[in-house]
Structures are given as structure tokens and as C-alpha cells.
Amino acid sequence: MQDIPQETLNETTKTEQSARADLWEFDLTGIGGGRYFFCNEPNGKGEPV
């Protein structure tokens, strides 16, 4: 299991989250590809996810 940053844990305990994130998954394993995950929010470093 990966370590979850304290800031993320704090966000999940709020009654109302600060933003709604859109998440997408492209599963191309059926045609020999990989699984790709995308999000409309930047990560903790400000980089695209």
C-alpha cells in the first residue's frame, strides 16, 4: 500500500470537498496495450496527471 499524504487524508474527512475531479481510464489491454489513467486536476507538484 502506498503512503497517502496528510493533506489528502485531511481533505477526505471534510464534509465538503474543495473541488470535483473528473477521472478517466482507458483500458487497452484487450488489444495488447496498457491501462491509462487521466484526471482534470494537477498533482501535488502542479504537474498534469
Short mmCIF file of N, CA and C in Angstrom, two decimals:
data_model
loop_
_atom_site.label_atom_id
_atom_site.label_comp_id
_atom_site.label_asym_id
_atom_site.label_seq_id
_atom_site.Cartn_x
_atom_site.Cartn_y
_atom_site.Cartn_z
N MET A 1 0.84 -1.18 0.00
CA MET A 1 0.00 0.00 0.00
C MET A 1 0.89 1.24 0.00
N GLN A 2 0.48 2.25 -0.73
CA GLN A 2 1.29 3.46 -0.82
C GLN A 2 0.95 4.41 0.32
N ASP A 3 1.90 5.28 0.63
CA ASP A 3 1.68 6.30 1.66
C ASP A 3 0.78 7.39 1.11
N ILE A 4 -0.22 7.77 1.88
CA ILE A 4 -1.14 8.83 1.47
C ILE A 4 -0.74 10.10 2.21
N PRO A 5 -0.48 11.19 1.49
CA PRO A 5 -0.08 12.44 2.15
C PRO A 5 -1.12 12.92 3.15
N GLN A 6 -0.67 13.52 4.23
CA GLN A 6 -1.58 14.01 5.27
C GLN A 6 -2.59 15.00 4.71
N GLU A 7 -2.18 15.84 3.77
CA GLU A 7 -3.09 16.81 3.16
C GLU A 7 -4.27 16.11 2.48
N THR A 8 -4.01 14.99 1.82
CA THR A 8 -5.07 14.22 1.17
C THR A 8 -6.00 13.60 2.21
N LEU A 9 -5.43 13.06 3.27
CA LEU A 9 -6.26 12.49 4.34
C LEU A 9 -7.15 13.55 4.97
N ASN A 10 -6.61 14.74 5.18
CA ASN A 10 -7.41 15.84 5.74
C ASN A 10 -8.56 16.19 4.81
N GLU A 11 -8.32 16.20 3.51
CA GLU A 11 -9.34 16.55 2.53
C GLU A 11 -10.48 15.54 2.54
N THR A 12 -10.17 14.27 2.72
CA THR A 12 -11.21 13.23 2.68
C THR A 12 -12.11 13.25 3.91
N THR A 13 -11.68 13.88 4.99
CA THR A 13 -12.50 13.93 6.20
C THR A 13 -13.40 15.16 6.24
N LYS A 14 -13.23 16.09 5.31
CA LYS A 14 -14.10 17.27 5.26
C LYS A 14 -15.50 16.85 4.82
N THR A 15 -16.50 17.57 5.29
CA THR A 15 -17.87 17.27 4.87
C THR A 15 -18.13 17.71 3.44
N GLU A 16 -17.35 18.68 2.98
CA GLU A 16 -17.50 19.16 1.61
C GLU A 16 -16.11 19.32 1.00
N GLN A 17 -15.83 18.59 -0.06
CA GLN A 17 -14.52 18.67 -0.70
C GLN A 17 -14.40 19.96 -1.50
N SER A 18 -13.15 20.40 -1.69
CA SER A 18 -12.90 21.69 -2.33
C SER A 18 -13.15 21.69 -3.84
N ALA A 19 -13.07 20.57 -4.49
CA ALA A 19 -13.25 20.52 -5.94
C ALA A 19 -13.73 19.14 -6.36
N ARG A 20 -14.31 19.09 -7.52
CA ARG A 20 -14.74 17.80 -8.08
C ARG A 20 -13.76 17.42 -9.17
N ALA A 21 -13.16 16.27 -9.04
CA ALA A 21 -12.18 15.80 -10.02
C ALA A 21 -12.85 14.84 -10.99
N ASP A 22 -12.58 15.02 -12.27
CA ASP A 22 -13.04 14.07 -13.29
C ASP A 22 -11.91 13.08 -13.54
N LEU A 23 -12.23 11.80 -13.47
CA LEU A 23 -11.24 10.75 -13.67
C LEU A 23 -11.63 9.91 -14.88
N TRP A 24 -10.64 9.54 -15.68
CA TRP A 24 -10.87 8.69 -16.84
C TRP A 24 -9.88 7.54 -16.82
N GLU A 25 -10.33 6.40 -17.35
CA GLU A 25 -9.44 5.24 -17.51
C GLU A 25 -9.63 4.70 -18.91
N PHE A 26 -8.53 4.50 -19.60
CA PHE A 26 -8.54 3.84 -20.90
C PHE A 26 -7.86 2.50 -20.73
N ASP A 27 -8.61 1.43 -20.92
CA ASP A 27 -8.07 0.09 -20.76
C ASP A 27 -7.89 -0.51 -22.15
N LEU A 28 -6.65 -0.57 -22.60
CA LEU A 28 -6.34 -1.10 -23.93
C LEU A 28 -5.72 -2.49 -23.85
N THR A 29 -5.85 -3.15 -22.70
CA THR A 29 -5.23 -4.46 -22.53
C THR A 29 -5.87 -5.50 -23.45
N GLY A 30 -7.10 -5.29 -23.86
CA GLY A 30 -7.76 -6.22 -24.76
C GLY A 30 -7.15 -6.27 -26.14
N ILE A 31 -6.40 -5.23 -26.50
CA ILE A 31 -5.75 -5.20 -27.81
C ILE A 31 -4.23 -5.12 -27.67
N GLY A 32 -3.75 -5.56 -26.51
CA GLY A 32 -2.31 -5.62 -26.30
C GLY A 32 -1.68 -4.35 -25.75
N GLY A 33 -2.50 -3.38 -25.38
CA GLY A 33 -1.98 -2.13 -24.83
C GLY A 33 -1.96 -2.14 -23.32
N GLY A 34 -1.89 -0.99 -22.74
CA GLY A 34 -1.84 -0.84 -21.29
C GLY A 34 -3.09 -0.15 -20.78
N ARG A 35 -3.06 0.15 -19.49
CA ARG A 35 -4.14 0.91 -18.87
C ARG A 35 -3.62 2.31 -18.60
N TYR A 36 -4.41 3.32 -18.97
CA TYR A 36 -4.01 4.71 -18.82
C TYR A 36 -5.06 5.44 -17.98
N PHE A 37 -4.58 6.25 -17.06
CA PHE A 37 -5.46 6.98 -16.15
C PHE A 37 -5.22 8.47 -16.33
N PHE A 38 -6.30 9.24 -16.38
CA PHE A 38 -6.23 10.68 -16.58
C PHE A 38 -7.14 11.39 -15.58
N CYS A 39 -6.77 12.62 -15.24
CA CYS A 39 -7.53 13.43 -14.31
C CYS A 39 -7.46 14.88 -14.76
N ASN A 40 -8.50 15.66 -14.47
CA ASN A 40 -8.51 17.06 -14.87
C ASN A 40 -7.82 17.98 -13.87
N GLU A 41 -7.28 17.43 -12.79
CA GLU A 41 -6.62 18.22 -11.75
C GLU A 41 -5.11 17.99 -11.77
N PRO A 42 -4.31 18.98 -11.40
CA PRO A 42 -2.86 18.76 -11.29
C PRO A 42 -2.54 17.98 -10.02
N ASN A 43 -1.38 17.34 -10.00
CA ASN A 43 -0.95 16.63 -8.80
C ASN A 43 -0.37 17.61 -7.79
N GLY A 44 0.19 17.10 -6.70
CA GLY A 44 0.74 17.95 -5.65
C GLY A 44 1.89 18.82 -6.10
N LYS A 45 2.54 18.46 -7.20
CA LYS A 45 3.66 19.23 -7.73
C LYS A 45 3.20 20.24 -8.78
N GLY A 46 1.89 20.29 -9.05
CA GLY A 46 1.37 21.20 -10.06
C GLY A 46 1.49 20.67 -11.47
N GLU A 47 1.84 19.38 -11.63
CA GLU A 47 2.00 18.76 -12.94
C GLU A 47 0.71 18.06 -13.34
N PRO A 48 0.44 17.92 -14.64
CA PRO A 48 -0.74 17.19 -15.08
C PRO A 48 -0.67 15.72 -14.67
N VAL A 49 -1.84 15.17 -14.38
CA VAL A 49 -1.92 13.76 -14.00
C VAL A 49 -2.37 12.96 -15.21
#
